[in-house]
XYZ file of C-alpha atoms in Angstrom:
660
model
C -215.024 -27.207 25.158
C -213.246 -30.539 25.365
C -215.045 -33.001 27.500
C -213.030 -34.974 29.976
C -213.347 -38.440 31.361
C -213.964 -40.021 27.915
C -212.045 -43.066 26.583
C -211.166 -43.145 22.912
C -212.747 -46.532 22.367
C -215.805 -47.243 24.451
C -215.779 -51.049 24.899
C -218.451 -50.955 27.570
C -219.001 -54.647 27.437
C -220.719 -55.030 30.822
C -223.188 -52.279 29.992
C -223.649 -53.607 26.519
C -224.558 -57.081 27.926
C -226.920 -55.422 30.387
C -228.689 -53.284 27.740
C -228.325 -55.552 24.775
C -226.320 -52.983 22.776
C -224.312 -55.506 20.773
C -225.962 -56.995 17.719
C -227.640 -60.241 18.537
C -227.660 -59.696 22.352
C -231.341 -58.958 22.300
C -232.214 -61.655 19.791
C -234.049 -61.287 16.505
C -237.599 -60.775 15.303
C -238.138 -63.434 12.691
C -240.697 -63.838 9.929
C -241.104 -65.806 6.712
C -238.645 -64.490 4.065
C -240.240 -62.478 1.341
C -240.308 -64.069 -2.124
C -238.110 -62.930 -4.919
C -235.036 -61.668 -3.051
C -231.664 -62.860 -4.432
C -228.642 -62.232 -2.226
C -225.933 -60.056 -3.827
C -223.097 -57.686 -3.024
C -224.106 -55.246 -5.710
C -224.037 -51.533 -4.709
C -227.351 -49.826 -4.022
C -228.493 -46.743 -5.934
C -229.517 -43.524 -4.141
C -228.296 -45.018 -0.911
C -229.153 -43.189 2.296
C -232.356 -41.535 1.275
C -235.987 -42.512 1.795
C -235.907 -44.622 -1.413
C -233.038 -47.013 -2.220
C -232.820 -49.251 -5.268
C -230.942 -52.552 -4.877
C -230.913 -54.871 -7.895
C -234.572 -55.286 -8.976
C -236.165 -53.797 -5.884
C -236.986 -50.323 -4.645
C -236.979 -50.049 -0.847
C -238.884 -47.047 0.473
C -240.216 -45.516 3.661
C -243.955 -45.849 3.445
C -244.957 -42.238 4.129
C -244.266 -39.674 6.738
C -245.334 -40.780 10.228
C -244.815 -39.047 13.588
C -242.211 -40.468 15.909
C -244.826 -40.623 18.695
C -246.866 -43.250 16.733
C -247.007 -46.763 18.057
C -243.861 -48.642 17.008
C -244.681 -52.265 17.896
C -242.862 -54.689 15.592
C -245.275 -56.256 13.090
C -247.988 -53.628 13.597
C -246.442 -50.709 11.661
C -247.543 -49.908 8.157
C -247.280 -46.162 7.671
C -243.655 -45.202 8.139
C -242.506 -48.802 7.754
C -239.904 -49.950 5.209
C -241.535 -51.434 2.163
C -240.395 -52.694 -1.195
C -241.753 -52.791 -4.716
C -240.209 -54.644 -7.628
C -238.834 -52.781 -10.619
C -241.234 -54.657 -12.917
C -244.339 -53.830 -10.849
C -243.333 -50.182 -10.692
C -242.809 -49.934 -14.454
C -246.084 -51.839 -15.074
C -248.134 -49.574 -12.826
C -248.837 -52.285 -10.227
C -248.254 -49.716 -7.454
C -250.123 -51.626 -4.710
C -247.945 -54.757 -5.248
C -245.673 -53.789 -2.388
C -244.420 -55.753 0.642
C -243.569 -54.658 4.164
C -239.900 -55.483 4.771
C -239.422 -53.966 8.219
C -242.650 -53.343 10.179
C -241.023 -50.674 12.381
C -241.072 -46.836 12.077
C -238.345 -45.406 9.845
C -238.611 -42.103 11.626
C -235.847 -39.781 12.724
C -235.581 -36.001 12.500
C -232.411 -36.016 10.411
C -233.862 -35.871 6.943
C -230.433 -35.868 5.312
C -230.162 -39.507 6.201
C -232.629 -42.312 5.656
C -232.138 -46.022 5.054
C -228.836 -47.541 3.948
C -228.450 -50.827 2.094
C -225.122 -52.765 2.206
C -224.952 -56.395 1.090
C -228.122 -58.169 2.119
C -229.049 -55.833 4.993
C -230.756 -52.540 5.515
C -229.532 -50.142 8.226
C -231.752 -47.463 9.741
C -232.848 -45.472 12.834
C -236.200 -46.153 14.567
C -237.853 -44.616 17.592
C -237.407 -46.518 20.870
C -240.505 -48.598 21.646
C -239.546 -49.903 25.111
C -241.329 -48.518 28.113
C -239.418 -47.017 31.081
C -239.909 -48.133 34.636
C -242.897 -45.809 34.991
C -244.482 -47.132 31.810
C -243.598 -44.180 29.590
C -242.380 -45.012 26.077
C -239.266 -42.888 25.511
C -239.962 -42.462 21.766
C -237.790 -39.350 21.508
C -234.888 -41.823 21.754
C -233.507 -43.298 18.561
C -232.430 -46.980 18.161
C -230.016 -47.760 15.333
C -230.599 -51.217 13.893
C -230.425 -53.434 10.833
C -232.703 -55.922 9.149
C -232.320 -58.484 6.367
C -233.573 -57.319 2.959
C -235.806 -60.305 2.659
C -237.503 -59.269 5.887
C -236.743 -62.502 7.665
C -234.672 -61.045 10.491
C -234.726 -57.783 12.429
C -232.677 -56.871 15.520
C -234.740 -56.752 18.715
C -232.090 -54.632 20.374
C -229.890 -51.956 18.762
C -226.330 -51.055 17.887
C -226.592 -47.670 19.623
C -229.318 -45.750 21.345
C -229.333 -41.940 21.524
C -231.640 -39.649 23.409
C -232.012 -36.994 20.672
C -234.094 -37.910 17.653
C -232.505 -35.071 15.616
C -229.106 -36.769 15.844
C -227.218 -36.530 12.599
C -225.989 -39.914 11.340
C -224.717 -41.919 8.447
C -224.168 -45.626 7.822
C -221.023 -46.008 5.743
C -218.939 -48.904 4.597
C -215.114 -49.148 4.676
C -213.397 -52.307 3.381
C -216.537 -54.380 3.714
C -217.349 -53.271 7.276
C -220.373 -51.107 7.990
C -219.915 -48.268 10.481
C -222.497 -45.997 12.095
C -221.314 -42.428 12.150
C -223.297 -40.206 14.491
C -222.902 -36.867 16.173
C -223.356 -36.267 19.887
C -223.864 -32.493 19.526
C -224.502 -32.014 23.250
C -220.989 -33.184 23.979
C -219.466 -32.018 20.686
C -218.409 -35.585 19.804
C -218.440 -37.558 16.594
C -218.732 -41.300 17.068
C -218.098 -44.306 14.829
C -219.690 -47.594 15.754
C -218.324 -50.764 14.141
C -221.338 -52.987 13.511
C -219.129 -56.067 13.368
C -217.090 -55.725 16.489
C -219.380 -53.554 18.561
C -216.675 -50.964 19.237
C -217.979 -47.411 19.691
C -215.132 -45.064 18.943
C -215.123 -41.391 19.754
C -213.412 -39.933 16.679
C -213.214 -36.477 18.044
C -214.416 -34.531 21.158
C -214.594 -30.794 21.219
C -215.143 -30.029 17.528
C -216.337 -26.564 16.594
C -218.168 -27.485 13.379
C -218.347 -30.548 11.127
C -219.608 -31.553 7.717
C -220.748 -34.810 6.134
C -220.798 -34.983 2.314
C -224.133 -33.331 1.420
C -224.319 -35.107 -1.923
C -223.274 -38.631 -0.797
C -224.605 -39.979 2.534
C -222.338 -43.020 2.135
C -219.096 -41.049 2.244
C -217.128 -42.294 5.268
C -215.048 -39.070 5.670
C -216.031 -36.241 8.024
C -214.357 -32.819 8.060
C -214.366 -30.722 11.170
C -212.719 -27.666 12.705
C -211.007 -27.694 16.102
C -209.898 -24.925 18.492
C -206.299 -24.868 19.651
C -205.827 -24.699 23.441
C -203.304 -22.148 24.730
C -200.483 -23.423 26.824
C -200.795 -23.008 30.616
C -204.485 -22.123 30.560
C -205.948 -25.486 31.348
C -207.855 -25.991 34.610
C -210.109 -28.847 35.734
C -213.132 -27.969 37.811
C -213.987 -31.122 39.739
C -217.262 -29.763 41.022
C -218.448 -29.393 37.414
C -216.556 -32.379 36.091
C -215.404 -30.255 33.231
C -212.346 -28.517 31.803
C -211.750 -24.819 31.314
C -209.075 -23.216 29.170
C -208.345 -20.432 26.679
C -207.907 -20.967 22.921
C -205.731 -19.395 20.249
C -207.202 -16.902 17.765
C -206.447 -19.402 14.963
C -208.001 -22.800 14.514
C -207.419 -26.048 12.645
C -209.193 -28.246 10.051
C -209.149 -31.998 10.346
C -210.607 -34.934 8.428
C -211.316 -38.458 9.838
C -212.605 -41.625 8.298
C -215.137 -43.900 9.988
C -212.643 -46.733 10.468
C -210.107 -44.714 12.478
C -209.296 -46.290 15.834
C -206.167 -44.328 17.009
C -204.694 -40.880 16.802
C -202.131 -40.681 13.956
C -199.906 -38.379 16.025
C -198.071 -38.680 19.284
C -199.256 -35.847 21.478
C -197.420 -34.989 24.690
C -199.559 -32.812 27.005
C -197.336 -33.042 30.059
C -195.878 -29.527 29.562
C -198.468 -26.807 29.840
C -201.636 -28.865 29.622
C -201.907 -30.170 33.217
C -203.668 -28.834 36.297
C -200.995 -28.908 39.012
C -203.643 -28.517 41.685
C -204.665 -32.083 40.974
C -202.475 -34.993 41.841
C -200.898 -36.887 38.974
C -202.955 -39.895 37.998
C -206.182 -38.341 39.235
C -209.014 -37.454 36.916
C -208.504 -33.989 35.434
C -204.776 -33.762 36.118
C -203.921 -33.921 32.375
C -206.129 -32.312 29.810
C -207.925 -34.903 27.754
C -207.619 -34.453 23.997
C -209.579 -36.886 21.825
C -208.884 -36.413 18.105
C -208.268 -39.312 15.720
C -208.326 -37.050 12.623
C -205.640 -36.093 10.188
C -204.629 -32.428 10.257
C -205.523 -30.890 6.909
C -204.971 -27.160 7.633
C -203.206 -25.554 10.491
C -203.924 -21.879 10.947
C -200.855 -21.076 13.121
C -199.157 -17.738 12.261
C -195.483 -16.872 12.150
C -195.846 -14.814 15.336
C -195.766 -18.101 17.150
C -192.139 -18.974 17.663
C -192.706 -22.251 19.508
C -195.138 -24.895 18.316
C -197.814 -26.438 20.546
C -198.346 -30.254 20.696
C -201.096 -29.746 18.093
C -199.038 -28.147 15.349
C -197.954 -31.451 13.772
C -196.391 -30.088 10.646
C -194.315 -27.367 12.312
C -190.600 -27.407 11.667
C -187.882 -24.741 11.754
C -188.006 -22.666 8.639
C -191.443 -23.724 7.505
C -193.056 -21.126 5.352
C -195.942 -19.237 7.047
C -197.433 -16.380 5.035
C -199.478 -14.845 7.808
C -198.285 -13.327 11.073
C -201.408 -13.893 13.084
C -202.512 -16.994 11.184
C -205.791 -18.232 9.708
C -209.247 -19.390 10.723
C -211.384 -21.853 8.809
C -215.124 -22.056 8.533
C -216.742 -24.947 6.655
C -219.138 -23.869 3.937
C -219.992 -27.199 2.359
C -218.643 -30.670 1.773
C -220.105 -31.764 -1.603
C -219.133 -34.418 -4.138
C -215.983 -35.258 -2.204
C -214.658 -31.688 -2.222
C -214.593 -29.313 0.771
C -215.527 -25.674 0.317
C -214.458 -23.419 3.150
C -214.098 -19.822 4.118
C -210.499 -18.926 5.054
C -209.726 -15.753 6.961
C -206.229 -14.355 7.066
C -206.196 -12.765 10.529
C -203.725 -10.178 9.304
C -206.388 -8.621 7.119
C -209.561 -10.020 8.673
C -210.793 -10.768 5.135
C -212.451 -14.082 4.311
C -212.040 -15.785 0.941
C -213.857 -18.967 -0.276
C -211.612 -21.803 -1.281
C -211.991 -25.452 -2.202
C -209.873 -28.311 -0.991
C -209.819 -30.568 -4.032
C -210.784 -34.205 -3.651
C -207.838 -36.442 -2.808
C -205.561 -33.415 -2.420
C -204.290 -34.520 1.010
C -201.685 -37.201 0.504
C -198.028 -37.939 0.872
C -196.002 -34.770 1.300
C -198.984 -32.676 2.343
C -198.121 -29.930 4.808
C -201.054 -28.430 6.755
C -199.174 -25.113 7.169
C -197.733 -24.465 3.794
C -201.025 -25.515 2.222
C -202.548 -22.259 3.490
C -203.119 -19.528 0.884
C -200.365 -16.914 0.546
C -200.353 -13.437 -0.884
C -198.430 -14.603 -3.926
C -200.938 -17.308 -4.835
C -199.049 -19.990 -2.993
C -200.717 -22.784 -1.129
C -202.690 -25.857 -2.100
C -206.252 -24.516 -1.955
C -208.121 -23.359 -5.072
C -209.789 -19.913 -4.788
C -213.513 -19.843 -5.495
C -214.578 -16.350 -4.538
C -213.328 -13.280 -2.817
C -216.748 -12.424 -1.556
C -218.577 -14.671 0.850
C -221.973 -13.305 -0.175
C -222.926 -15.888 -2.866
C -220.727 -18.974 -2.391
C -222.524 -19.959 0.793
C -223.874 -23.129 2.357
C -227.131 -22.697 0.476
C -225.392 -22.698 -2.879
C -224.584 -25.837 -4.902
C -221.003 -26.501 -5.974
C -219.671 -28.820 -8.681
C -216.765 -29.376 -10.958
C -216.945 -30.001 -14.674
C -213.691 -30.757 -16.471
C -211.093 -28.467 -15.007
C -213.569 -25.717 -14.007
C -215.361 -25.150 -10.743
C -218.885 -23.755 -10.668
C -221.428 -22.737 -8.066
C -225.121 -21.941 -8.321
C -226.888 -19.561 -5.984
C -230.093 -17.535 -5.634
C -229.315 -13.804 -5.733
C -230.987 -10.909 -3.926
C -233.408 -10.451 -6.856
C -234.577 -14.046 -6.724
C -232.595 -15.050 -9.839
C -230.902 -18.435 -9.994
C -227.323 -17.713 -11.058
C -224.484 -19.987 -12.188
C -220.903 -18.846 -11.740
C -217.977 -20.342 -13.569
C -214.935 -19.805 -11.397
C -211.901 -18.191 -12.910
C -208.367 -19.306 -12.289
C -207.170 -15.700 -12.497
C -207.212 -13.234 -9.627
C -207.456 -10.500 -12.144
C -211.070 -11.483 -12.764
C -213.309 -9.737 -10.193
C -214.345 -12.128 -7.472
C -212.772 -14.949 -9.480
C -215.783 -14.914 -11.786
C -215.075 -16.112 -15.320
C -218.684 -16.116 -16.424
C -222.073 -15.439 -14.912
C -225.187 -17.166 -16.333
C -228.766 -16.463 -15.247
C -230.476 -19.877 -15.297
C -233.820 -18.532 -14.171
C -235.239 -15.139 -13.047
C -238.047 -14.134 -10.707
C -237.879 -17.333 -8.718
C -239.149 -15.858 -5.381
C -238.579 -18.229 -2.444
C -236.420 -20.655 -4.372
C -234.310 -23.034 -2.316
C -231.773 -25.182 -4.169
C -232.070 -28.874 -3.571
C -229.617 -30.870 -5.735
C -228.207 -31.556 -9.181
C -229.248 -34.645 -11.098
C -228.586 -35.676 -14.689
C -228.086 -32.155 -16.015
C -230.994 -30.640 -14.028
C -231.020 -28.385 -11.016
C -233.968 -29.250 -8.764
C -235.234 -26.556 -6.446
C -238.262 -25.821 -4.265
C -240.646 -22.913 -3.899
C -243.600 -22.394 -1.626
C -246.579 -24.585 -2.515
C -250.148 -24.856 -1.239
C -249.653 -27.458 1.515
C -245.988 -28.035 1.264
C -243.261 -27.167 -1.220
C -243.601 -26.972 -5.026
C -240.871 -28.661 -7.064
C -239.177 -26.993 -10.037
C -236.271 -27.877 -12.267
C -234.048 -26.148 -14.798
C -231.096 -27.372 -16.835
C -227.899 -26.023 -15.309
C -225.431 -27.199 -18.004
C -226.350 -25.073 -20.927
C -224.401 -22.304 -22.676
C -225.116 -18.721 -21.585
C -227.106 -18.095 -24.845
C -229.391 -21.113 -24.173
C -231.083 -19.194 -21.356
C -232.075 -16.261 -23.630
C -235.644 -16.585 -24.951
C -235.553 -14.202 -27.927
C -234.581 -15.947 -31.127
C -233.868 -19.238 -29.350
C -235.817 -22.197 -30.768
C -234.515 -24.408 -28.039
C -235.359 -22.100 -25.191
C -238.101 -24.423 -23.955
C -235.514 -26.992 -22.946
C -233.650 -24.478 -20.779
C -236.613 -22.647 -19.318
C -237.424 -23.353 -15.662
C -240.480 -25.620 -15.326
C -242.588 -26.602 -12.345
C -243.189 -30.297 -11.916
C -246.949 -30.253 -12.328
C -248.618 -28.687 -9.331
C -247.512 -31.297 -6.866
C -246.859 -30.378 -3.281
C -244.264 -32.401 -1.445
C -243.943 -32.596 2.342
C -241.639 -29.779 3.359
C -241.064 -31.298 6.812
C -239.826 -34.603 5.426
C -237.288 -35.830 2.848
C -236.789 -33.880 -0.330
C -238.055 -35.627 -3.479
C -235.664 -38.151 -4.974
C -234.959 -39.047 -8.604
C -233.869 -42.601 -9.400
C -233.587 -43.476 -13.057
C -236.611 -41.925 -14.669
C -238.809 -41.963 -11.615
C -239.549 -39.182 -9.128
C -240.462 -40.235 -5.575
C -241.962 -37.693 -3.141
C -243.923 -37.466 0.074
C -247.198 -36.074 -1.096
C -248.523 -33.149 1.015
C -251.519 -32.472 -1.194
C -255.064 -32.860 0.026
C -256.274 -36.460 0.099
C -252.708 -37.901 0.116
C -252.012 -38.116 3.850
C -248.196 -37.715 3.213
C -247.696 -41.154 1.627
C -245.035 -41.697 -1.007
C -246.031 -41.148 -4.611
C -244.093 -41.872 -7.807
C -244.080 -40.143 -11.151
C -242.574 -41.047 -14.509
C -240.405 -37.982 -14.968
C -240.190 -36.654 -18.565
C -236.602 -36.671 -19.889
C -236.723 -33.096 -21.150
C -238.234 -29.851 -19.824
C -240.028 -29.458 -23.127
C -241.828 -32.815 -22.461
C -242.443 -31.729 -18.831
C -244.040 -28.465 -19.988
C -246.267 -30.460 -22.315
C -247.290 -32.677 -19.475
C -248.087 -29.521 -17.455
C -250.369 -28.402 -20.247
C -252.289 -31.694 -20.031
C -252.603 -31.310 -16.284
C -253.915 -27.713 -16.638
C -256.371 -29.003 -19.310
C -257.804 -31.367 -16.826
C -258.045 -28.752 -14.060
C -259.657 -26.279 -16.465
C -262.182 -28.966 -17.418
C -263.599 -28.946 -13.897
C -264.094 -25.139 -14.076
C -265.800 -25.380 -17.383
C -268.199 -28.062 -16.258
C -268.989 -26.093 -13.129
C -270.238 -23.183 -15.272
C -273.398 -25.215 -16.004
C -273.286 -28.387 -13.946
C -271.688 -27.740 -10.535
C -272.709 -31.133 -9.075
C -271.303 -32.980 -12.140
C -268.082 -31.001 -11.894
C -267.551 -32.007 -8.287
C -268.421 -35.649 -9.060
C -265.831 -35.577 -11.888
C -263.301 -34.125 -9.432
C -264.013 -36.981 -7.065
C -263.500 -39.451 -9.906
C -260.182 -37.719 -10.719
C -258.823 -38.525 -7.319
C -260.494 -41.866 -6.653
C -260.081 -43.292 -10.136
C -263.416 -45.151 -9.643
C -267.105 -44.355 -9.540
C -267.915 -47.241 -7.195
C -268.803 -44.897 -4.328
C -270.728 -42.507 -6.607
C -272.960 -45.373 -7.603
C -273.985 -46.089 -4.045
C -277.719 -45.307 -3.608
C -277.054 -42.701 -0.955
C -275.089 -40.638 -3.471
C -276.446 -41.593 -6.843
C -280.024 -40.804 -5.890
C -279.091 -37.118 -5.285
C -277.988 -36.350 -8.838
C -280.034 -35.087 -11.762
C -279.943 -37.167 -14.891
C -278.118 -34.453 -16.810
C -275.344 -34.398 -14.190
C -274.843 -38.071 -14.498
C -274.748 -37.841 -18.261
C -271.982 -35.241 -18.092
C -270.149 -37.333 -15.509
C -270.435 -40.490 -17.730
C -268.980 -38.520 -20.682
C -266.058 -37.293 -18.512
C -265.272 -40.795 -17.371
C -265.432 -42.174 -20.948
C -263.609 -39.199 -22.436
C -266.724 -38.697 -24.575
C -269.138 -35.858 -25.105
C -272.447 -34.663 -23.572
C -274.465 -31.533 -23.255
C -272.048 -29.535 -25.316
C -268.906 -30.828 -23.571
C -266.315 -32.732 -25.522
C -263.885 -34.554 -23.300
C -262.217 -36.515 -26.138
C -259.025 -34.428 -25.687
C -258.453 -36.177 -22.352
C -257.935 -39.471 -24.153
C -254.196 -39.549 -24.805
C -252.094 -42.133 -26.587
C -250.739 -43.429 -23.315
C -254.039 -43.452 -21.476
C -256.835 -41.294 -20.047
C -255.741 -38.083 -18.362
C -258.943 -37.763 -16.467
C -257.516 -39.327 -13.264
C -254.637 -38.325 -10.995
C -253.041 -41.700 -11.702
C -252.254 -40.510 -15.226
C -249.736 -38.054 -13.670
C -248.577 -39.767 -10.496
C -249.507 -42.582 -8.172
C -249.274 -43.685 -4.572
C -247.085 -46.686 -3.860
C -247.251 -48.981 -0.865
C -249.987 -49.629 1.696
C -252.389 -47.192 3.240
C -253.589 -47.776 6.793
C -257.269 -48.424 7.251
C -257.568 -45.265 9.322
C -255.959 -43.104 6.592
C -257.996 -44.767 3.831
C -261.177 -43.937 5.693
C -260.021 -40.366 6.324
C -259.174 -39.840 2.608
C -262.476 -41.322 1.415
C -264.459 -39.336 3.957
C -262.735 -36.104 2.933
C -263.325 -36.725 -0.769
C -266.983 -37.587 -0.267
C -267.505 -34.524 1.947
C -265.789 -32.238 -0.559
C -267.233 -33.512 -3.809
C -270.219 -35.799 -3.574
C -273.918 -35.229 -2.830
C -275.209 -37.460 -0.047
C -278.763 -38.349 1.064
C -279.252 -36.474 4.411
C -281.249 -39.455 5.771
C -278.308 -41.769 5.000
C -276.040 -39.389 6.906
C -278.338 -39.400 9.895
C -278.488 -43.223 9.843
C -274.683 -43.445 9.724
C -274.349 -41.113 12.662
C -276.911 -43.096 14.686
C -275.004 -46.302 13.971
C -271.774 -44.679 15.080
C -273.420 -43.658 18.401
């Protein structure tokens, strides 16, 4: 439904002054600039996620925090924006991190995180201001920016929304940063100019929309729109809303964040007015807000007279369908739009791709539709809609299109699309990348690897497989290189399934750790370049885990203490009298041998001493970066002690008495 009473550009200056909406109206939080930052206009890497690299710094959200947590500027650590230098990360100085923005980086749209443009970081944070009755409306989101050296942060906001699941993107066009966000309750897509303070409604009344799923910085949005039938519009003043009927066909549009006006002249005076309302009064003329460019028009040739919305209609224009077409967006990925197109004459849906940069001078939204003779501007991807779905991953390599999906038998399948309709379902070649991957959910493609998730212990397990090999590479028999193309789990890590998916930047894997004793902080791992090397690292990991089992066969207490050391990386707490006094001498001898990668009581731990360090600690495999709150540090330590260490009962009683 098209909402009425909306202006295309919302220059609500009076309200902005009252609420402090415009940048700077509410002043700035200021603090001493962080050392080491050098201003630059260089582009950021992995922009829009929970980790962004700009020059020599990694900026990251310091763990998953709840939006209901206190969000007082200066007091936030967990969930705040932090940074670590490239040199400290590569040197293993993981605690050498600074808080850049001491506010919660928490929204429920985990397809968008923090965005870096120029010398500023743009983000969403829960509202921290109390209402009149003293309630903090933390389900509201404030969109702000801060300087990358941490010296300045907006006290107010660009825009505030009442739904913390609001989909958003910060994008840049010609040096200006725009906030794109979706008001789903009113079916509106907005663009806020962070320089001028103009909040533009790009479209009202969309049916479905798509941001680029592979590039959060893409300023283009695709969306479908219904077409209102002539002489069906009525305005119901008591509801403050419009009612109308729509055509059986629909339309596809695209709009860029910097749009400020409709590219077409639309006259609604004939057939789109409510004659029961006086001219000039609200609701007399149907409001139509749409600043997009018409990409595909589904009108059929049974329509002899165009509506004001059929912008490319002309006498004699070729239309290959009597009843027309409908469009359903499948996915917008890597700058190309994949969509399901239904010819209403046959009620059959085919999957097509709109190639990147296809729409240009001479484009006609009507003749671009697919015809029976292979005419049109869209490239066919599949006849069936069963596999080329929104959960699939699409890409183009050379002149060929591909898509990857999980089939009904839990196999991960790659399809090379054929250009010939004579090939069934437009399939040139089918390659099984991995079989028996129950519960697999495809995440993304990166540097020749497909990353996907499966169910883990506390969250999701992360797997990867090469997706760019030849068909024969994925056959194990007689293939000396099969190890490189075999699917491999990334250790046994569990990442937070209710937060951002893991991100790969350079050779580092960043993830929100959902394992026990991690409290959902961000961890980093040096990711092996090949799957063969990753499998070898898995063997080392399994060797360590098996060691605990072997020790426990004869020395249960020593095995638990070794497990504690594995997580803590230190025996400082073990050596406290309240713990040390509870162990037999033989247990401590085994523990000492484990820590030193030595031998004792028939156990030889020398194999845990690797060329690149000792594999007897979790830090050999991956490490936490950033700060841990005092509360979380105590919770982690208490849980580890409770799970793995012996403790003098009298010491426990004394501690409980002191607490009381």
